[in-house]
Short mmCIF file of N, CA, C and O in Angstrom, two decimals:
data_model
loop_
_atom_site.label_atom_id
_atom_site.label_comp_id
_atom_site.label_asym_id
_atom_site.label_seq_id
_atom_site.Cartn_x
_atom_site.Cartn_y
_atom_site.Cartn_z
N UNK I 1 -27.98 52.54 11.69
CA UNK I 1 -27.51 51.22 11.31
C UNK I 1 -28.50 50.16 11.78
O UNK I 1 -28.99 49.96 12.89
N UNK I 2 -28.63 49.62 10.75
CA UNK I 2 -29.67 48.16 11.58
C UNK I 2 -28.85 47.03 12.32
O UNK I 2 -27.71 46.77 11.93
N UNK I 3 -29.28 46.51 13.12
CA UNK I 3 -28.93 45.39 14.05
C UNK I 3 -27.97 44.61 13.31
O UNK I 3 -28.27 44.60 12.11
N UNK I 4 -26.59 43.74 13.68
CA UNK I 4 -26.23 42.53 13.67
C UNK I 4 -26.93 41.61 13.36
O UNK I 4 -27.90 41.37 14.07
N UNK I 5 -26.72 40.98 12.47
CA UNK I 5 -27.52 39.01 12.75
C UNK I 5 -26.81 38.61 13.55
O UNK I 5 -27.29 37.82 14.37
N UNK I 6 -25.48 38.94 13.66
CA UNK I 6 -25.16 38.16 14.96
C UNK I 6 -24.06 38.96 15.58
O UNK I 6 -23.01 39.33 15.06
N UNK I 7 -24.51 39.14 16.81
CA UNK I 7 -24.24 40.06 17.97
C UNK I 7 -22.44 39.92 17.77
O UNK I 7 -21.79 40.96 17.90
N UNK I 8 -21.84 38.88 17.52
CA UNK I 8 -20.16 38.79 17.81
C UNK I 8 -19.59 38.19 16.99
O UNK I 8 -18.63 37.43 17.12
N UNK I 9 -20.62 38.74 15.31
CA UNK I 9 -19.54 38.78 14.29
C UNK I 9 -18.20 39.33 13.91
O UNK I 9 -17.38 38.96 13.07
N UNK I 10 -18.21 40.46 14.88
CA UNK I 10 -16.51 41.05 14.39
C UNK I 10 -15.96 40.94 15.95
O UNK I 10 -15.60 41.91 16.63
N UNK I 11 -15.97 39.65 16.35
CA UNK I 11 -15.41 39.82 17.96
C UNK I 11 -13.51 39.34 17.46
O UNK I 11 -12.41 39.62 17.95
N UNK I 12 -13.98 38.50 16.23
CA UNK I 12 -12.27 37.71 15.66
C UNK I 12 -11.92 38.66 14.60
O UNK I 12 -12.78 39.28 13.98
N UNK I 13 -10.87 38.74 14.44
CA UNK I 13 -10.17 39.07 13.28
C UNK I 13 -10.44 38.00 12.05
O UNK I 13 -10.56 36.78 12.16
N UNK I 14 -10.53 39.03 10.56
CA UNK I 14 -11.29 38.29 9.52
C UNK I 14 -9.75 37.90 8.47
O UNK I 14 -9.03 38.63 7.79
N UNK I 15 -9.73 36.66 8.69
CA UNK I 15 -8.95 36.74 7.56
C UNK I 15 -9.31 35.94 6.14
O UNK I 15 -8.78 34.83 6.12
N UNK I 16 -10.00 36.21 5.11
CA UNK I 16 -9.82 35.55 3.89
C UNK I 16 -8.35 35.45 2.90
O UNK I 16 -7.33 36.13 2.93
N UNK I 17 -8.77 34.25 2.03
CA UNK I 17 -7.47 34.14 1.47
C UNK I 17 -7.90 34.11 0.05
O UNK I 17 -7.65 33.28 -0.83
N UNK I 18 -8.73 35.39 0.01
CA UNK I 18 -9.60 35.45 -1.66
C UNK I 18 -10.28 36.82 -1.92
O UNK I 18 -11.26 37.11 -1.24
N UNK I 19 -9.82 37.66 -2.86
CA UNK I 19 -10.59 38.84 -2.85
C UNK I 19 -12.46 38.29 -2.55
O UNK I 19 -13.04 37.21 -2.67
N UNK I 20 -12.95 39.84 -2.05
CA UNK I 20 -14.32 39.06 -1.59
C UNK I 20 -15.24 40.48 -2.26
O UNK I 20 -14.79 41.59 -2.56
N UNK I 21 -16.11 40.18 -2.31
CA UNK I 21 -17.26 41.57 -2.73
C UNK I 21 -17.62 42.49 -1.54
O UNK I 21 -16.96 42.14 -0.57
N UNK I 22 -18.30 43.38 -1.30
CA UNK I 22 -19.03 43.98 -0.29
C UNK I 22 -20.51 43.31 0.65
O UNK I 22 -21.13 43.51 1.69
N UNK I 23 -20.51 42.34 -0.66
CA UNK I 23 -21.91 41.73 -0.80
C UNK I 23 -21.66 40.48 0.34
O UNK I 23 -22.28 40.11 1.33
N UNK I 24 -20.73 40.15 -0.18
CA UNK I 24 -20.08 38.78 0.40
C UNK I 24 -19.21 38.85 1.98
O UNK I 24 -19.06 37.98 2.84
N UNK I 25 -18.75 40.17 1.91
CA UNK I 25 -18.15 40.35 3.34
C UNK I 25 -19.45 40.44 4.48
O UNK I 25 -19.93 39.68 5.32
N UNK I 26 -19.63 41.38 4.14
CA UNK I 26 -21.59 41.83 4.63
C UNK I 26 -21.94 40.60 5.76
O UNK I 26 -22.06 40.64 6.98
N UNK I 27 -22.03 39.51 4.82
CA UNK I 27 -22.72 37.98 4.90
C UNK I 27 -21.49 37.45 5.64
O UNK I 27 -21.95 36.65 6.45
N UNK I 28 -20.41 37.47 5.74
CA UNK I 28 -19.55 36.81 6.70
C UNK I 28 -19.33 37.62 7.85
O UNK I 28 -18.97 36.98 8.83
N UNK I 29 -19.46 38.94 8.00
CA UNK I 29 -19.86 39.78 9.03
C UNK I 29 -21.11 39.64 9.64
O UNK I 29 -20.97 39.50 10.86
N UNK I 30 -22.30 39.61 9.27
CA UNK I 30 -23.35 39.40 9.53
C UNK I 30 -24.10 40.88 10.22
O UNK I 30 -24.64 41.13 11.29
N UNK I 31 -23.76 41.78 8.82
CA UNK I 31 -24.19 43.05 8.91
C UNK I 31 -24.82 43.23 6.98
O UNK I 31 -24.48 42.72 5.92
N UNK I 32 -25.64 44.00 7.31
CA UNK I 32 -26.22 44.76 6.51
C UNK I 32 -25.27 45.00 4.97
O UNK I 32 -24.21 44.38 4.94
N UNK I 33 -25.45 45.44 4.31
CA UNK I 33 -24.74 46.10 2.77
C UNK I 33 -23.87 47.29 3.23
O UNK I 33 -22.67 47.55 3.26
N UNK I 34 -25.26 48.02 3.66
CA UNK I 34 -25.34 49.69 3.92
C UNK I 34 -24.73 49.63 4.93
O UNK I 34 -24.42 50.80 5.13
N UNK I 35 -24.35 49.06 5.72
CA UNK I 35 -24.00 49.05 7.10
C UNK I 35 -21.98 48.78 6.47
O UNK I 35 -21.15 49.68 6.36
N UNK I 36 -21.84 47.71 6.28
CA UNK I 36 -20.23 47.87 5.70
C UNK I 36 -19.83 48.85 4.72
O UNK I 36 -18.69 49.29 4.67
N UNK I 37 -20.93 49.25 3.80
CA UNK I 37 -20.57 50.50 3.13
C UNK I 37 -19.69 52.03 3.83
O UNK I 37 -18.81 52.82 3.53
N UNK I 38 -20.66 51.73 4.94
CA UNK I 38 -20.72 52.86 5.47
C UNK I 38 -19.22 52.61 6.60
O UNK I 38 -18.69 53.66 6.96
N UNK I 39 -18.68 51.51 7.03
CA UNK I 39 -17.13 51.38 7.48
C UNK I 39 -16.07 51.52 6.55
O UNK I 39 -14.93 51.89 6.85
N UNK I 40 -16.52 51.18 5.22
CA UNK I 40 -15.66 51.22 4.03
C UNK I 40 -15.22 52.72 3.78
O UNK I 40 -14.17 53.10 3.26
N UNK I 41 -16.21 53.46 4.25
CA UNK I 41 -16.30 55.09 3.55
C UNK I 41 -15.10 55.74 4.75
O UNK I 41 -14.33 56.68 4.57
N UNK I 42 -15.28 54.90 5.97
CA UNK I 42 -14.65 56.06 7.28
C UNK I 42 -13.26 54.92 6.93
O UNK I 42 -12.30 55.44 7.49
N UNK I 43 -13.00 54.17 6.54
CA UNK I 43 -11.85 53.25 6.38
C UNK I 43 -11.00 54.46 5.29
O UNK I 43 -9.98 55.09 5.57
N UNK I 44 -11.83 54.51 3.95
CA UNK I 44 -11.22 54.62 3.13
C UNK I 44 -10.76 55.82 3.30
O UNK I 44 -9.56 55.98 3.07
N UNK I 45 -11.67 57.14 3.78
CA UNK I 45 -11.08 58.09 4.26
C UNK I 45 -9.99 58.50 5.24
O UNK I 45 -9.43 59.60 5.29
N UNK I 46 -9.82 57.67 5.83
CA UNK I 46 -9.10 57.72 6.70
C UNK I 46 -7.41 56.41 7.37
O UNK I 46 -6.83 56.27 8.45
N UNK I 47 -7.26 55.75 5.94
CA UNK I 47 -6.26 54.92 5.92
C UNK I 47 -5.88 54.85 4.80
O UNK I 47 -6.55 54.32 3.92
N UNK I 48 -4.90 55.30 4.63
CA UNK I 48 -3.99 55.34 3.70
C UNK I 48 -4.19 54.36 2.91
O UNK I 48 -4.65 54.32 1.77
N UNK I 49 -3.71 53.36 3.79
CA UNK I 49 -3.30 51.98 2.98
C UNK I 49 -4.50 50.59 2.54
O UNK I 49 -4.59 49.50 1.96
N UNK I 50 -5.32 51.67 3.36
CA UNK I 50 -6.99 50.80 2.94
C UNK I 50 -7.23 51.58 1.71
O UNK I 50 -7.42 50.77 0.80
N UNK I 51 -7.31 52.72 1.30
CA UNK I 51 -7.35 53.49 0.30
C UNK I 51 -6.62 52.92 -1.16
O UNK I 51 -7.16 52.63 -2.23
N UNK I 52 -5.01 52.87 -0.72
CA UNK I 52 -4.24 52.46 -1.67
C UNK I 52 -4.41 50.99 -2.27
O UNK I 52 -4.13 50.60 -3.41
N UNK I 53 -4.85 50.42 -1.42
CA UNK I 53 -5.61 48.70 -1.77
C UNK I 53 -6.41 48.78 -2.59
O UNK I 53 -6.69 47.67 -3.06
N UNK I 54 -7.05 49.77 -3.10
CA UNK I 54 -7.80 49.62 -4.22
C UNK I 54 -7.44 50.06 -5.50
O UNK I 54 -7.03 51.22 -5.61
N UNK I 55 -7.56 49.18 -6.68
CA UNK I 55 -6.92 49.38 -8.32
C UNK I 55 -7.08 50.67 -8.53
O UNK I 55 -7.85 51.30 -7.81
N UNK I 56 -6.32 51.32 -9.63
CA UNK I 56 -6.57 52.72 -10.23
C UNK I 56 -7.01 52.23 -11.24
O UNK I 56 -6.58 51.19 -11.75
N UNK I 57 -8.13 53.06 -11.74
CA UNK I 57 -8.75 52.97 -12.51
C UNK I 57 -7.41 53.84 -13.83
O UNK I 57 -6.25 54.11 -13.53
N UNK I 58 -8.08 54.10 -15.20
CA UNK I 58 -7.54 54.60 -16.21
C UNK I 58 -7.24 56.14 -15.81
O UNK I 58 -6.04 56.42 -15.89
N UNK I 59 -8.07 57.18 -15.40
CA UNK I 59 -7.78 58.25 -14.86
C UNK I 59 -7.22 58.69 -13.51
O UNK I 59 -6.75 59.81 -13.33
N UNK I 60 -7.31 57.63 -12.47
CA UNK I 60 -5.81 57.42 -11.50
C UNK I 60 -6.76 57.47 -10.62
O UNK I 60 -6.37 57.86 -9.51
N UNK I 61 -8.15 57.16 -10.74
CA UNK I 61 -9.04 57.60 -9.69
C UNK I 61 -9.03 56.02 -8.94
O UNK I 61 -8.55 55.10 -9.61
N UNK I 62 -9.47 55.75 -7.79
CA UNK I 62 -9.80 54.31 -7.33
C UNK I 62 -10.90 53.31 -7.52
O UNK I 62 -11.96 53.73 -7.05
N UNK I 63 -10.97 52.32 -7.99
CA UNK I 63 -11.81 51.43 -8.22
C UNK I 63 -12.67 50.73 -7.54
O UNK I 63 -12.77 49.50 -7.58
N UNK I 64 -13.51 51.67 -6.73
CA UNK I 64 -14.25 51.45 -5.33
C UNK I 64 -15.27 50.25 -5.69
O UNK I 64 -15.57 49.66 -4.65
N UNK I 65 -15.71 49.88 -6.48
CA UNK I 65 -16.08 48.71 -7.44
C UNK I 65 -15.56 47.05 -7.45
O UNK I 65 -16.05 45.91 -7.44
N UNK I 66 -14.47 47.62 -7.47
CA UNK I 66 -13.74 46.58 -7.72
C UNK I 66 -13.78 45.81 -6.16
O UNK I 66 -14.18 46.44 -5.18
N UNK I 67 -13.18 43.91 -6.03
CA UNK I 67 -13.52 43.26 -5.07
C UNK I 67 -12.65 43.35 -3.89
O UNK I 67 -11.44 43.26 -4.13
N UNK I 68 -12.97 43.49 -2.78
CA UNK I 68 -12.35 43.56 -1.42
C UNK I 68 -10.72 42.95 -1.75
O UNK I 68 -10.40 41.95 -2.40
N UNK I 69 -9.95 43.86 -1.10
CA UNK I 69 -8.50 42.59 -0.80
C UNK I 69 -8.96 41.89 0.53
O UNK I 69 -9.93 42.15 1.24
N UNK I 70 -7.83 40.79 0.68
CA UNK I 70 -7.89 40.43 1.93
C UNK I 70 -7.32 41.20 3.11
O UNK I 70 -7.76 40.89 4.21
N UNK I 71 -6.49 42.08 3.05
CA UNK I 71 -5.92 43.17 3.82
C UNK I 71 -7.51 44.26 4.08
O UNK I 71 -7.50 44.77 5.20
N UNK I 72 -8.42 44.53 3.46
CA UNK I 72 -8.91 45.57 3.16
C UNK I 72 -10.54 44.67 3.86
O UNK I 72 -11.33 45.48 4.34
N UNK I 73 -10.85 43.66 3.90
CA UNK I 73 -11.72 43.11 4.62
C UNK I 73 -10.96 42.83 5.72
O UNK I 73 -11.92 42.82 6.49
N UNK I 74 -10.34 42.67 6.20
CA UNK I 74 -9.54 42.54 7.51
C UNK I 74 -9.53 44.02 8.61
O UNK I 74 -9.67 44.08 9.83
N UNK I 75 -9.36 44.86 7.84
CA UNK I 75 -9.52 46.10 8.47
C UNK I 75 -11.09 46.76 8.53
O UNK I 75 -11.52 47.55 9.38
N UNK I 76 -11.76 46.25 7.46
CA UNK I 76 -13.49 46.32 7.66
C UNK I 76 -13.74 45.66 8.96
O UNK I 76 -14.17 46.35 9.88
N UNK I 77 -13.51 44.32 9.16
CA UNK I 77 -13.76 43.57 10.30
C UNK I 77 -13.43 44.67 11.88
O UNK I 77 -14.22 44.93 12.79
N UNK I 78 -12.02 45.09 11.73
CA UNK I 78 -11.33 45.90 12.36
C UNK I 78 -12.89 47.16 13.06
O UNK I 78 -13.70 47.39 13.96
N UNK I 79 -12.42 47.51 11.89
CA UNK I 79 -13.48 49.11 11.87
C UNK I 79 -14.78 49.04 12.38
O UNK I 79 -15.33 49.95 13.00
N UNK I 80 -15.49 47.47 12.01
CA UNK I 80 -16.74 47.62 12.68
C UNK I 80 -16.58 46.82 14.10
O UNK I 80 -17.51 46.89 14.90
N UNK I 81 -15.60 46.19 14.36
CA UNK I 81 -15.64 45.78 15.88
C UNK I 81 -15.32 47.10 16.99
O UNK I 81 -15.55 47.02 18.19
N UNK I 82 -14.80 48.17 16.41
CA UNK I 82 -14.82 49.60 16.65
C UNK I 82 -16.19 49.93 16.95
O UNK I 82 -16.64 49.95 18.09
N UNK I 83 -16.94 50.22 15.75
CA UNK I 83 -18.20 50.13 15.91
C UNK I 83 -18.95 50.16 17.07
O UNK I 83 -19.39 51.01 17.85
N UNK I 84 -18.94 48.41 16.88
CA UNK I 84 -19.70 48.19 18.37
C UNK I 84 -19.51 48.39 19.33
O UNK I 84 -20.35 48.42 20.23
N UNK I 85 -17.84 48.68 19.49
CA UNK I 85 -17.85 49.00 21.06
C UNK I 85 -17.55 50.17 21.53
O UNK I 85 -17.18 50.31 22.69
N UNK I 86 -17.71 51.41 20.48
CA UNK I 86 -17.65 52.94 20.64
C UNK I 86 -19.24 53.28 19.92
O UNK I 86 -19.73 54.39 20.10
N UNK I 87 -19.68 52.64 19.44
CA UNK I 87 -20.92 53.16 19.02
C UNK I 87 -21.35 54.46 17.96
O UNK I 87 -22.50 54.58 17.54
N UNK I 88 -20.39 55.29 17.65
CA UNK I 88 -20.98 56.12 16.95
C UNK I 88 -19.05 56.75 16.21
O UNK I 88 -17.93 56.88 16.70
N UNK I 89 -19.75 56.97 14.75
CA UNK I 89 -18.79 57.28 13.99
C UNK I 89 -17.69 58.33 14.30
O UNK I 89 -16.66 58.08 13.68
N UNK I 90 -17.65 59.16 14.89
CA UNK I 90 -17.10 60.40 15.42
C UNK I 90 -15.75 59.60 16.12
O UNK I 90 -14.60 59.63 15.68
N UNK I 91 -16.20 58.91 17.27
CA UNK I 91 -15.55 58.09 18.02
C UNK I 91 -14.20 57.39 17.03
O UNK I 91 -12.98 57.60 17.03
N UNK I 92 -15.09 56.51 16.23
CA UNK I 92 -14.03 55.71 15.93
C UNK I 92 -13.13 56.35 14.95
O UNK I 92 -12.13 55.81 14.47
N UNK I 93 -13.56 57.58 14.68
CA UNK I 93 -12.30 58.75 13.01
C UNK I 93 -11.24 58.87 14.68
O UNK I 93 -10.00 58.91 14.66
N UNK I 94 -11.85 58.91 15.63
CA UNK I 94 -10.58 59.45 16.45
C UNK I 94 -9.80 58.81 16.71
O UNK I 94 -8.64 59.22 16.78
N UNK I 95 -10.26 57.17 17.02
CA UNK I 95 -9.48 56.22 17.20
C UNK I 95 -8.44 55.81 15.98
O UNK I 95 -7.25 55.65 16.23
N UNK I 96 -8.81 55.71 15.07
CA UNK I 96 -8.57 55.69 13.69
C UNK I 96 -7.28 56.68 13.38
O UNK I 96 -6.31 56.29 12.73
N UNK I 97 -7.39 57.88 13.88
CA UNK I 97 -6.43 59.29 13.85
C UNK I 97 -5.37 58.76 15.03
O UNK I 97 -4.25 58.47 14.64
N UNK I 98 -5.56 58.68 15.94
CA UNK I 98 -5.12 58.46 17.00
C UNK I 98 -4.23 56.70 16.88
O UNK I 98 -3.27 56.47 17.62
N UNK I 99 -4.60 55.95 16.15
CA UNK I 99 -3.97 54.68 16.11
C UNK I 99 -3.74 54.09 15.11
O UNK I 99 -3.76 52.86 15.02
N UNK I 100 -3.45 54.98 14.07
CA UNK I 100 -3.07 54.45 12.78
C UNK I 100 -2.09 52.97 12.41
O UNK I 100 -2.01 52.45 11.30
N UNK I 101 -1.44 52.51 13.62
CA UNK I 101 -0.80 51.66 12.99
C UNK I 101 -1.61 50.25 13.55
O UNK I 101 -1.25 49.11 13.29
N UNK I 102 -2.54 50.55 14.21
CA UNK I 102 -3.48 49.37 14.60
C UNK I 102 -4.46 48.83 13.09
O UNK I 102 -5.20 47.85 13.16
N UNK I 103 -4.32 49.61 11.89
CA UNK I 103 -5.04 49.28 10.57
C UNK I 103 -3.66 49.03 9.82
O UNK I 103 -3.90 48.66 8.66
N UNK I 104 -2.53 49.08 10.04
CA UNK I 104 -1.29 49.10 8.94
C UNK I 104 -1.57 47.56 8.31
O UNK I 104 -2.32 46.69 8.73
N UNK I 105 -0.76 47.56 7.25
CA UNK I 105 -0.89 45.96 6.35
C UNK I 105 0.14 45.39 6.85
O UNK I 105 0.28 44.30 6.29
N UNK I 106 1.60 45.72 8.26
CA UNK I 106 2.26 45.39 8.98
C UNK I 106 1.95 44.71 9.90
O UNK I 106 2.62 43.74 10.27
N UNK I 107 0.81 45.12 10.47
CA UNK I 107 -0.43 45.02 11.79
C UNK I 107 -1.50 43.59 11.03
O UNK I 107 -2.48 43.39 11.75
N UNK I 108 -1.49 43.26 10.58
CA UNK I 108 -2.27 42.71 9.11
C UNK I 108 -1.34 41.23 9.25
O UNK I 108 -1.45 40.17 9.87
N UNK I 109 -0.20 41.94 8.14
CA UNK I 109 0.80 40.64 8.05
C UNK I 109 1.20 40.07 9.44
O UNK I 109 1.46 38.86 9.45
N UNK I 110 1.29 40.70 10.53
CA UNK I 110 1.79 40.00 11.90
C UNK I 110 0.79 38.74 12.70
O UNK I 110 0.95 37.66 13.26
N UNK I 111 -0.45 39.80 12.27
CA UNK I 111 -1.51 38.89 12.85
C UNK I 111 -1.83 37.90 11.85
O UNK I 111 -1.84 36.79 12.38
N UNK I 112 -2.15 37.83 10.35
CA UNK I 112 -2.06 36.46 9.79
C UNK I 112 -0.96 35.38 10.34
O UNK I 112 -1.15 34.22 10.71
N UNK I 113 0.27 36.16 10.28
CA UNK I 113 1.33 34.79 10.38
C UNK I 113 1.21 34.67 11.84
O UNK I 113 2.10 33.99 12.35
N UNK I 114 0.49 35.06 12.49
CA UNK I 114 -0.10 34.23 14.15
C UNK I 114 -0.58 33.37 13.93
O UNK I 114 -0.10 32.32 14.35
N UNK I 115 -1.86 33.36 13.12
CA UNK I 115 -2.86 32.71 12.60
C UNK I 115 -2.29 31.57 12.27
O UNK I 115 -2.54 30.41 12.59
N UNK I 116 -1.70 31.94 11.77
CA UNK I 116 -0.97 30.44 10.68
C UNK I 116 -0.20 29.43 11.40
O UNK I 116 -0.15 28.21 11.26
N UNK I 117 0.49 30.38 12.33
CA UNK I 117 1.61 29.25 13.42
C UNK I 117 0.06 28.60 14.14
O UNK I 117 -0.22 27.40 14.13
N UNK I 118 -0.55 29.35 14.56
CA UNK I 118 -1.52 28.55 15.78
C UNK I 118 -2.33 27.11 14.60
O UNK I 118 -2.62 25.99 15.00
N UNK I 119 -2.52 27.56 13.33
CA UNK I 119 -2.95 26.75 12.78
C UNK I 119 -2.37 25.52 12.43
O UNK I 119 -3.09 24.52 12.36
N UNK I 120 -0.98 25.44 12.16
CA UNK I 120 0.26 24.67 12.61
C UNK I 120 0.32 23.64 13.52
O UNK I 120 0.62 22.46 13.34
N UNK I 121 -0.05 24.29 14.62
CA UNK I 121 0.13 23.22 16.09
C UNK I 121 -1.04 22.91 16.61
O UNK I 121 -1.26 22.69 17.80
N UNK I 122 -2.13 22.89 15.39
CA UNK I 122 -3.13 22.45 16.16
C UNK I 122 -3.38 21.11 14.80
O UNK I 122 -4.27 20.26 14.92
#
């Protein structure tokens, strides 16, 4: 993986309020293409509901193509702040196995509507 542009891009939780590209998350992460590709692949394998976030295509297959949800860049953010602080892929399928409901769209919806109250009272 090549370097961060910036060392404590995934230190916050990402929330957009707009499907986004790969291209475009990348750039608000401040990682590489190949580099979120490659969280997308251990995401998708390994979460259900990051999986199911993406359209079926006509033959029922998934539309890996198609643009980020906001649930589904939220858990990218997730996956590579994993990343950095386990360092190597192996690590984080375990964490991942081991803590499935830390990626749920439950886990997701709780922490937006945090977001939102704190945004509220400020």
């Amino acid at each position: 993986m090549k370097p961060r542009r910036s060392k404590h891009s995934t230190d916050l939780d990402s929330f957009l309020d707009f499907p986004s590209t790969k291209t475009y998350l990348a750039e608000v992460l401040g990682v590489s293409r190949s580099t979120l590709v490659t969280w997308e692949n251990l995401a998708f394998w390994r979460i259900p509901s990051f999986r199911d976030a993406y359209p079926k295509t006509h033959d029922g297959s998934f539309d890996r193509e198609s643009p980020l949800s906001p649930y589904q860049a939220w858990v990218l953010g997730r996956v590579g702040r994993l990343m950095a602080q386990l360092r190597r892929g192996e690590r984080v399928k375990q964490y991942i196995a081991k803590n499935p409901n830390d990626f749920s769209r439950y886990r997701y919806q709780q922490a937006f509507q945090q977001l939102q109250k704190l945004q509220k009272r400020a």
